[in-house]
Amino acid sequence: MKTEVLEYKHAGSSLEAFIAWEKTHEKRPGVLIFHAWSGRDEFVLDKAKWLAQLGYVGIAVDLYGKGVLGRSVEENSKLMEPFIKDRKYLLDRMQVALKTAQNHAAVEGQKMAAIGFCFGGLCALDLARSGALLKGVVSLHGRLTAPEHSKKEKVHAKVLVLHGHDDPMVPPEQVLAFEKEMTEKGIDWQVHVYGRTQHAFTNPEANDPSMGTIYNPVAEKRAFQATENFLSEIFNP
């Protein structure tokens, strides 16, 4: 496996994408990975390597800036807040990351997808809602509310949402509103809901009952299998 860190810029910020792929002369589909609220940490680097093992180019993008990582709930919230408040700015940053990934020598630029965790799930869905030419996106325990600027855009990507039923940050009414949005836009969508499962269920370090962030290894296994199946479907129809 080959890995590299690729620097790119947006709005005066230096950002770093971690890229992993199996050595081959053939270009492979690229899968962007959007990190959770703490930043581009080891968790998403591992997911880039996992995607490389599946035959894709895994691209763990950076939304906060080179070397920027939150170390507490307060720091994480402060880092994420500007992007939640300005979803158009967030989209601009993601579009730069997408273009950077498409131009990588190992990537087949017309075959792109995105996955994201928590805050990153919201990011993946926002990128799809923008009309980006993605084959598909996966949100893993992500927030589902749509930004105002996305309402008129045509969505090209297939959509998979992997959600914990007991997630306190995404109540059932938000899930129903999301399903209504997807249906009205004519999108090929799926929502898999895991019972007795809370927020951040794929993260082994999630263990905060007060916030409802609890690791669930059974749901994790199911979610990654569903992601693997979905990527195989969109790239090998």
PDB file of C-alpha atoms in Angstrom:
ATOM      1  CA  MET A   1       0.000   0.000   0.000  1.00  0.00           C
ATOM      2  CA  LYS A   2       1.152   3.512  -0.799  1.00  0.00           C
ATOM      3  CA  THR A   3       0.256   6.554   1.315  1.00  0.00           C
ATOM      4  CA  GLU A   4       1.003  10.230   1.058  1.00  0.00           C
ATOM      5  CA  VAL A   5      -0.028  13.562   2.536  1.00  0.00           C
ATOM      6  CA  LEU A   6      -1.094  16.125  -0.044  1.00  0.00           C
ATOM      7  CA  GLU A   7      -1.277  19.814   0.864  1.00  0.00           C
ATOM      8  CA  TYR A   8      -3.904  22.080  -0.669  1.00  0.00           C
ATOM      9  CA  LYS A   9      -5.344  25.501   0.160  1.00  0.00           C
ATOM     10  CA  HIS A  10      -8.680  27.170   0.637  1.00  0.00           C
ATOM     11  CA  ALA A  11      -9.461  30.720   1.754  1.00  0.00           C
ATOM     12  CA  GLY A  12      -5.947  31.243   3.076  1.00  0.00           C
ATOM     13  CA  SER A  13      -5.859  27.993   5.062  1.00  0.00           C
ATOM     14  CA  SER A  14      -3.333  25.224   4.423  1.00  0.00           C
ATOM     15  CA  LEU A  15      -5.033  21.821   4.476  1.00  0.00           C
ATOM     16  CA  GLU A  16      -3.702  18.268   4.265  1.00  0.00           C
ATOM     17  CA  ALA A  17      -5.373  15.247   2.700  1.00  0.00           C
ATOM     18  CA  PHE A  18      -4.118  11.793   3.653  1.00  0.00           C
ATOM     19  CA  ILE A  19      -4.295   9.470   0.652  1.00  0.00           C
ATOM     20  CA  ALA A  20      -3.975   5.674   0.595  1.00  0.00           C
ATOM     21  CA  TRP A  21      -4.103   3.253  -2.321  1.00  0.00           C
ATOM     22  CA  GLU A  22      -2.780  -0.107  -3.407  1.00  0.00           C
ATOM     23  CA  LYS A  23       0.131   0.154  -5.825  1.00  0.00           C
ATOM     24  CA  THR A  24      -1.097  -0.416  -9.372  1.00  0.00           C
ATOM     25  CA  HIS A  25      -0.754   1.110 -12.809  1.00  0.00           C
ATOM     26  CA  GLU A  26      -4.527   1.419 -13.085  1.00  0.00           C
ATOM     27  CA  LYS A  27      -6.482   4.358 -11.736  1.00  0.00           C
ATOM     28  CA  ARG A  28      -9.056   3.547  -9.059  1.00  0.00           C
ATOM     29  CA  PRO A  29     -12.324   5.152  -7.885  1.00  0.00           C
ATOM     30  CA  GLY A  30     -11.731   7.760  -5.183  1.00  0.00           C
ATOM     31  CA  VAL A  31     -13.607   7.944  -1.890  1.00  0.00           C
ATOM     32  CA  LEU A  32     -13.436  11.127   0.171  1.00  0.00           C
ATOM     33  CA  ILE A  33     -13.605  10.641   3.945  1.00  0.00           C
ATOM     34  CA  PHE A  34     -14.927  13.534   6.026  1.00  0.00           C
ATOM     35  CA  HIS A  35     -13.816  13.564   9.647  1.00  0.00           C
ATOM     36  CA  ALA A  36     -15.847  14.074  12.815  1.00  0.00           C
ATOM     37  CA  TRP A  37     -15.789  17.277  14.860  1.00  0.00           C
ATOM     38  CA  SER A  38     -12.316  16.743  16.322  1.00  0.00           C
ATOM     39  CA  GLY A  39     -10.510  16.953  12.943  1.00  0.00           C
ATOM     40  CA  ARG A  40      -8.531  14.688  10.617  1.00  0.00           C
ATOM     41  CA  ASP A  41      -7.430  12.160  13.207  1.00  0.00           C
ATOM     42  CA  GLU A  42      -6.078   8.599  13.185  1.00  0.00           C
ATOM     43  CA  PHE A  43      -9.603   7.209  12.951  1.00  0.00           C
ATOM     44  CA  VAL A  44     -10.137   8.568   9.426  1.00  0.00           C
ATOM     45  CA  LEU A  45      -6.579   7.736   8.381  1.00  0.00           C
ATOM     46  CA  ASP A  46      -7.355   4.109   9.239  1.00  0.00           C
ATOM     47  CA  LYS A  47     -10.521   4.318   7.162  1.00  0.00           C
ATOM     48  CA  ALA A  48      -8.504   5.570   4.176  1.00  0.00           C
ATOM     49  CA  LYS A  49      -6.298   2.485   4.474  1.00  0.00           C
ATOM     50  CA  TRP A  50      -9.369   0.253   4.792  1.00  0.00           C
ATOM     51  CA  LEU A  51     -10.791   1.716   1.586  1.00  0.00           C
ATOM     52  CA  ALA A  52      -7.459   1.180  -0.154  1.00  0.00           C
ATOM     53  CA  GLN A  53      -7.597  -2.497   0.826  1.00  0.00           C
ATOM     54  CA  LEU A  54     -11.038  -2.670  -0.805  1.00  0.00           C
ATOM     55  CA  GLY A  55      -9.557  -1.439  -4.089  1.00  0.00           C
ATOM     56  CA  TYR A  56     -10.339   2.274  -3.902  1.00  0.00           C
ATOM     57  CA  VAL A  57      -8.253   5.366  -3.272  1.00  0.00           C
ATOM     58  CA  GLY A  58      -9.087   6.485   0.271  1.00  0.00           C
ATOM     59  CA  ILE A  59      -8.782  10.247   0.745  1.00  0.00           C
ATOM     60  CA  ALA A  60      -9.099  11.532   4.317  1.00  0.00           C
ATOM     61  CA  VAL A  61      -9.683  15.228   3.724  1.00  0.00           C
ATOM     62  CA  ASP A  62      -8.953  18.061   6.126  1.00  0.00           C
ATOM     63  CA  LEU A  63     -11.585  20.698   6.912  1.00  0.00           C
ATOM     64  CA  TYR A  64      -9.893  22.548   9.779  1.00  0.00           C
ATOM     65  CA  GLY A  65      -6.294  23.152   8.701  1.00  0.00           C
ATOM     66  CA  LYS A  66      -2.879  21.557   8.802  1.00  0.00           C
ATOM     67  CA  GLY A  67      -2.259  19.958  12.201  1.00  0.00           C
ATOM     68  CA  VAL A  68      -5.480  21.267  13.758  1.00  0.00           C
ATOM     69  CA  LEU A  69      -7.112  18.767  16.115  1.00  0.00           C
ATOM     70  CA  GLY A  70      -9.536  19.297  18.967  1.00  0.00           C
ATOM     71  CA  ARG A  71      -8.688  17.697  22.314  1.00  0.00           C
ATOM     72  CA  SER A  72     -11.932  18.246  24.237  1.00  0.00           C
ATOM     73  CA  VAL A  73     -15.661  18.677  23.739  1.00  0.00           C
ATOM     74  CA  GLU A  74     -15.205  22.438  24.023  1.00  0.00           C
ATOM     75  CA  GLU A  75     -12.369  22.569  21.478  1.00  0.00           C
ATOM     76  CA  ASN A  76     -14.194  20.288  19.052  1.00  0.00           C
ATOM     77  CA  SER A  77     -17.347  22.371  19.256  1.00  0.00           C
ATOM     78  CA  LYS A  78     -15.407  25.585  18.667  1.00  0.00           C
ATOM     79  CA  LEU A  79     -13.693  24.095  15.597  1.00  0.00           C
ATOM     80  CA  MET A  80     -16.921  22.812  14.047  1.00  0.00           C
ATOM     81  CA  GLU A  81     -19.175  25.788  14.821  1.00  0.00           C
ATOM     82  CA  PRO A  82     -18.097  28.145  11.988  1.00  0.00           C
ATOM     83  CA  PHE A  83     -18.823  25.468   9.388  1.00  0.00           C
ATOM     84  CA  ILE A  84     -22.224  24.605  10.843  1.00  0.00           C
ATOM     85  CA  LYS A  85     -23.147  28.295  10.871  1.00  0.00           C
ATOM     86  CA  ASP A  86     -21.956  28.853   7.291  1.00  0.00           C
ATOM     87  CA  ARG A  87     -22.743  25.777   5.226  1.00  0.00           C
ATOM     88  CA  LYS A  88     -21.872  27.555   1.981  1.00  0.00           C
ATOM     89  CA  TYR A  89     -18.340  28.162   3.277  1.00  0.00           C
ATOM     90  CA  LEU A  90     -18.179  24.506   4.272  1.00  0.00           C
ATOM     91  CA  LEU A  91     -19.285  23.504   0.776  1.00  0.00           C
ATOM     92  CA  ASP A  92     -16.638  25.712  -0.846  1.00  0.00           C
ATOM     93  CA  ARG A  93     -13.963  23.991   1.230  1.00  0.00           C
ATOM     94  CA  MET A  94     -15.271  20.528   0.352  1.00  0.00           C
ATOM     95  CA  GLN A  95     -15.374  21.361  -3.343  1.00  0.00           C
ATOM     96  CA  VAL A  96     -11.673  22.272  -3.245  1.00  0.00           C
ATOM     97  CA  ALA A  97     -10.958  18.935  -1.569  1.00  0.00           C
ATOM     98  CA  LEU A  98     -12.996  17.093  -4.210  1.00  0.00           C
ATOM     99  CA  LYS A  99     -11.151  18.784  -7.065  1.00  0.00           C
ATOM    100  CA  THR A 100      -7.786  18.051  -5.407  1.00  0.00           C
ATOM    101  CA  ALA A 101      -8.721  14.382  -5.072  1.00  0.00           C
ATOM    102  CA  GLN A 102      -9.966  14.101  -8.658  1.00  0.00           C
ATOM    103  CA  ASN A 103      -6.640  15.421  -9.924  1.00  0.00           C
ATOM    104  CA  HIS A 104      -4.563  12.840  -8.044  1.00  0.00           C
ATOM    105  CA  ALA A 105      -2.632  10.507 -10.333  1.00  0.00           C
ATOM    106  CA  ALA A 106      -4.095   7.347  -8.760  1.00  0.00           C
ATOM    107  CA  VAL A 107      -7.730   8.480  -8.943  1.00  0.00           C
ATOM    108  CA  GLU A 108     -10.220   7.866 -11.727  1.00  0.00           C
ATOM    109  CA  GLY A 109     -11.720  11.332 -11.472  1.00  0.00           C
ATOM    110  CA  GLN A 110     -15.119  10.481 -12.924  1.00  0.00           C
ATOM    111  CA  LYS A 111     -15.679   7.812 -10.282  1.00  0.00           C
ATOM    112  CA  MET A 112     -15.931   9.544  -6.920  1.00  0.00           C
ATOM    113  CA  ALA A 113     -17.835   8.931  -3.700  1.00  0.00           C
ATOM    114  CA  ALA A 114     -17.780  10.321  -0.175  1.00  0.00           C
ATOM    115  CA  ILE A 115     -18.328   8.970   3.314  1.00  0.00           C
ATOM    116  CA  GLY A 116     -18.372  10.838   6.609  1.00  0.00           C
ATOM    117  CA  PHE A 117     -18.664  10.333  10.346  1.00  0.00           C
ATOM    118  CA  CYS A 118     -20.803  12.531  12.655  1.00  0.00           C
ATOM    119  CA  PHE A 119     -20.004  16.082  11.446  1.00  0.00           C
ATOM    120  CA  GLY A 120     -18.448  14.370   8.443  1.00  0.00           C
ATOM    121  CA  GLY A 121     -21.741  12.635   7.669  1.00  0.00           C
ATOM    122  CA  LEU A 122     -23.374  16.041   7.378  1.00  0.00           C
ATOM    123  CA  CYS A 123     -20.491  17.050   5.093  1.00  0.00           C
ATOM    124  CA  ALA A 124     -20.944  14.070   2.768  1.00  0.00           C
ATOM    125  CA  LEU A 125     -24.666  14.759   2.474  1.00  0.00           C
ATOM    126  CA  ASP A 126     -24.094  18.471   1.854  1.00  0.00           C
ATOM    127  CA  LEU A 127     -21.653  17.683  -0.935  1.00  0.00           C
ATOM    128  CA  ALA A 128     -24.232  15.404  -2.558  1.00  0.00           C
ATOM    129  CA  ARG A 129     -26.944  18.035  -2.126  1.00  0.00           C
ATOM    130  CA  SER A 130     -24.753  20.564  -3.958  1.00  0.00           C
ATOM    131  CA  GLY A 131     -25.109  18.616  -7.189  1.00  0.00           C
ATOM    132  CA  ALA A 132     -21.511  17.350  -7.133  1.00  0.00           C
ATOM    133  CA  LEU A 133     -20.925  14.571  -9.656  1.00  0.00           C
ATOM    134  CA  LEU A 134     -20.508  11.790  -7.124  1.00  0.00           C
ATOM    135  CA  LYS A 135     -21.582   8.198  -7.595  1.00  0.00           C
ATOM    136  CA  GLY A 136     -22.748   7.989  -3.996  1.00  0.00           C
ATOM    137  CA  VAL A 137     -22.340   9.177  -0.416  1.00  0.00           C
ATOM    138  CA  VAL A 138     -22.559   7.482   2.974  1.00  0.00           C
ATOM    139  CA  SER A 139     -23.379   9.220   6.247  1.00  0.00           C
ATOM    140  CA  LEU A 140     -22.392   7.281   9.363  1.00  0.00           C
ATOM    141  CA  HIS A 141     -24.156   8.678  12.443  1.00  0.00           C
ATOM    142  CA  GLY A 142     -24.278  12.082  10.748  1.00  0.00           C
ATOM    143  CA  ARG A 143     -26.674  14.969  11.121  1.00  0.00           C
ATOM    144  CA  LEU A 144     -29.333  15.110   8.427  1.00  0.00           C
ATOM    145  CA  THR A 145     -30.635  18.682   8.228  1.00  0.00           C
ATOM    146  CA  ALA A 146     -30.305  20.345   4.820  1.00  0.00           C
ATOM    147  CA  PRO A 147     -28.701  23.761   4.218  1.00  0.00           C
ATOM    148  CA  GLU A 148     -30.815  26.467   2.592  1.00  0.00           C
ATOM    149  CA  HIS A 149     -28.601  26.740  -0.495  1.00  0.00           C
ATOM    150  CA  SER A 150     -29.190  23.108  -1.507  1.00  0.00           C
ATOM    151  CA  LYS A 151     -32.936  23.194  -2.052  1.00  0.00           C
ATOM    152  CA  LYS A 152     -32.905  23.737  -5.826  1.00  0.00           C
ATOM    153  CA  GLU A 153     -29.885  21.622  -6.721  1.00  0.00           C
ATOM    154  CA  LYS A 154     -30.223  18.338  -8.600  1.00  0.00           C
ATOM    155  CA  VAL A 155     -28.638  15.479  -6.685  1.00  0.00           C
ATOM    156  CA  HIS A 156     -26.718  12.946  -8.794  1.00  0.00           C
ATOM    157  CA  ALA A 157     -25.397  10.707  -6.009  1.00  0.00           C
ATOM    158  CA  LYS A 158     -27.051   7.685  -4.473  1.00  0.00           C
ATOM    159  CA  VAL A 159     -27.392   8.164  -0.713  1.00  0.00           C
ATOM    160  CA  LEU A 160     -26.929   5.787   2.207  1.00  0.00           C
ATOM    161  CA  VAL A 161     -27.531   6.878   5.805  1.00  0.00           C
ATOM    162  CA  LEU A 162     -26.440   4.617   8.684  1.00  0.00           C
ATOM    163  CA  HIS A 163     -28.134   5.798  11.857  1.00  0.00           C
ATOM    164  CA  GLY A 164     -28.538   4.799  15.488  1.00  0.00           C
ATOM    165  CA  HIS A 165     -32.174   4.816  16.568  1.00  0.00           C
ATOM    166  CA  ASP A 166     -31.294   6.211  19.999  1.00  0.00           C
ATOM    167  CA  ASP A 167     -29.014   8.988  18.692  1.00  0.00           C
ATOM    168  CA  PRO A 168     -29.971  12.035  20.809  1.00  0.00           C
ATOM    169  CA  MET A 169     -28.511  14.433  18.212  1.00  0.00           C
ATOM    170  CA  VAL A 170     -30.694  13.142  15.378  1.00  0.00           C
ATOM    171  CA  PRO A 171     -34.236  12.524  16.656  1.00  0.00           C
ATOM    172  CA  PRO A 172     -36.774  10.485  14.656  1.00  0.00           C
ATOM    173  CA  GLU A 173     -38.486  13.603  13.285  1.00  0.00           C
ATOM    174  CA  GLN A 174     -35.189  14.680  11.676  1.00  0.00           C
ATOM    175  CA  VAL A 175     -34.889  11.260  10.048  1.00  0.00           C
ATOM    176  CA  LEU A 176     -38.446  11.499   8.704  1.00  0.00           C
ATOM    177  CA  ALA A 177     -37.803  14.994   7.353  1.00  0.00           C
ATOM    178  CA  PHE A 178     -34.667  13.735   5.632  1.00  0.00           C
ATOM    179  CA  GLU A 179     -36.526  10.827   4.054  1.00  0.00           C
ATOM    180  CA  LYS A 180     -39.192  13.252   2.802  1.00  0.00           C
ATOM    181  CA  GLU A 181     -36.501  15.517   1.340  1.00  0.00           C
ATOM    182  CA  MET A 182     -34.791  12.639  -0.455  1.00  0.00           C
ATOM    183  CA  THR A 183     -38.078  11.287  -1.815  1.00  0.00           C
ATOM    184  CA  GLU A 184     -39.240  14.674  -3.099  1.00  0.00           C
ATOM    185  CA  LYS A 185     -35.924  15.143  -4.910  1.00  0.00           C
ATOM    186  CA  GLY A 186     -36.220  11.752  -6.577  1.00  0.00           C
ATOM    187  CA  ILE A 187     -32.982  10.454  -5.062  1.00  0.00           C
ATOM    188  CA  ASP A 188     -32.011   6.795  -4.800  1.00  0.00           C
ATOM    189  CA  TRP A 189     -31.772   6.717  -0.998  1.00  0.00           C
ATOM    190  CA  GLN A 190     -31.504   4.254   1.875  1.00  0.00           C
ATOM    191  CA  VAL A 191     -31.647   4.705   5.643  1.00  0.00           C
ATOM    192  CA  HIS A 192     -30.469   1.831   7.842  1.00  0.00           C
ATOM    193  CA  VAL A 193     -31.505   2.297  11.471  1.00  0.00           C
ATOM    194  CA  TYR A 194     -29.768   0.273  14.168  1.00  0.00           C
ATOM    195  CA  GLY A 195     -31.748  -0.389  17.336  1.00  0.00           C
ATOM    196  CA  ARG A 196     -30.321   0.276  20.807  1.00  0.00           C
ATOM    197  CA  THR A 197     -27.596   2.363  19.149  1.00  0.00           C
ATOM    198  CA  GLN A 198     -26.567   5.929  19.907  1.00  0.00           C
ATOM    199  CA  HIS A 199     -24.324   8.552  18.282  1.00  0.00           C
ATOM    200  CA  ALA A 200     -20.708   7.861  17.175  1.00  0.00           C
ATOM    201  CA  PHE A 201     -21.335   4.108  17.251  1.00  0.00           C
ATOM    202  CA  THR A 202     -18.416   3.261  14.921  1.00  0.00           C
ATOM    203  CA  ASN A 203     -15.797   4.960  17.099  1.00  0.00           C
ATOM    204  CA  PRO A 204     -14.185   2.632  19.689  1.00  0.00           C
ATOM    205  CA  GLU A 205     -13.233   5.670  21.788  1.00  0.00           C
ATOM    206  CA  ALA A 206     -16.821   6.935  22.080  1.00  0.00           C
ATOM    207  CA  ASN A 207     -17.886   6.399  25.709  1.00  0.00           C
ATOM    208  CA  ASP A 208     -19.822   9.408  26.966  1.00  0.00           C
ATOM    209  CA  PRO A 209     -23.360   8.504  28.086  1.00  0.00           C
ATOM    210  CA  SER A 210     -24.075  12.131  29.005  1.00  0.00           C
ATOM    211  CA  MET A 211     -23.686  13.125  25.336  1.00  0.00           C
ATOM    212  CA  GLY A 212     -25.127   9.920  23.919  1.00  0.00           C
ATOM    213  CA  THR A 213     -21.883   8.981  22.156  1.00  0.00           C
ATOM    214  CA  ILE A 214     -21.422   5.249  22.705  1.00  0.00           C
ATOM    215  CA  TYR A 215     -19.446   2.724  20.686  1.00  0.00           C
ATOM    216  CA  ASN A 216     -21.467  -0.257  19.499  1.00  0.00           C
ATOM    217  CA  PRO A 217     -19.317  -2.990  17.901  1.00  0.00           C
ATOM    218  CA  VAL A 218     -22.304  -4.865  16.448  1.00  0.00           C
ATOM    219  CA  ALA A 219     -23.685  -1.752  14.742  1.00  0.00           C
ATOM    220  CA  GLU A 220     -20.161  -0.836  13.664  1.00  0.00           C
ATOM    221  CA  LYS A 221     -19.703  -4.163  11.896  1.00  0.00           C
ATOM    222  CA  ARG A 222     -23.083  -3.890  10.205  1.00  0.00           C
ATOM    223  CA  ALA A 223     -22.424  -0.306   9.117  1.00  0.00           C
ATOM    224  CA  PHE A 224     -19.048  -1.023   7.546  1.00  0.00           C
ATOM    225  CA  GLN A 225     -20.445  -4.048   5.737  1.00  0.00           C
ATOM    226  CA  ALA A 226     -23.285  -1.885   4.422  1.00  0.00           C
ATOM    227  CA  THR A 227     -20.759   0.747   3.316  1.00  0.00           C
ATOM    228  CA  GLU A 228     -18.645  -1.844   1.535  1.00  0.00           C
ATOM    229  CA  ASN A 229     -21.717  -3.251  -0.239  1.00  0.00           C
ATOM    230  CA  PHE A 230     -22.880   0.233  -1.240  1.00  0.00           C
ATOM    231  CA  LEU A 231     -19.509   1.223  -2.709  1.00  0.00           C
ATOM    232  CA  SER A 232     -19.373  -2.010  -4.670  1.00  0.00           C
ATOM    233  CA  GLU A 233     -22.858  -1.306  -6.034  1.00  0.00           C
ATOM    234  CA  ILE A 234     -22.194   2.262  -7.148  1.00  0.00           C
ATOM    235  CA  PHE A 235     -18.827   1.558  -8.728  1.00  0.00           C
ATOM    236  CA  ASN A 236     -19.762  -1.791 -10.274  1.00  0.00           C
ATOM    237  CA  PRO A 237     -23.399  -1.386 -11.354  1.00  0.00           C
TER     238      PRO A 237
END
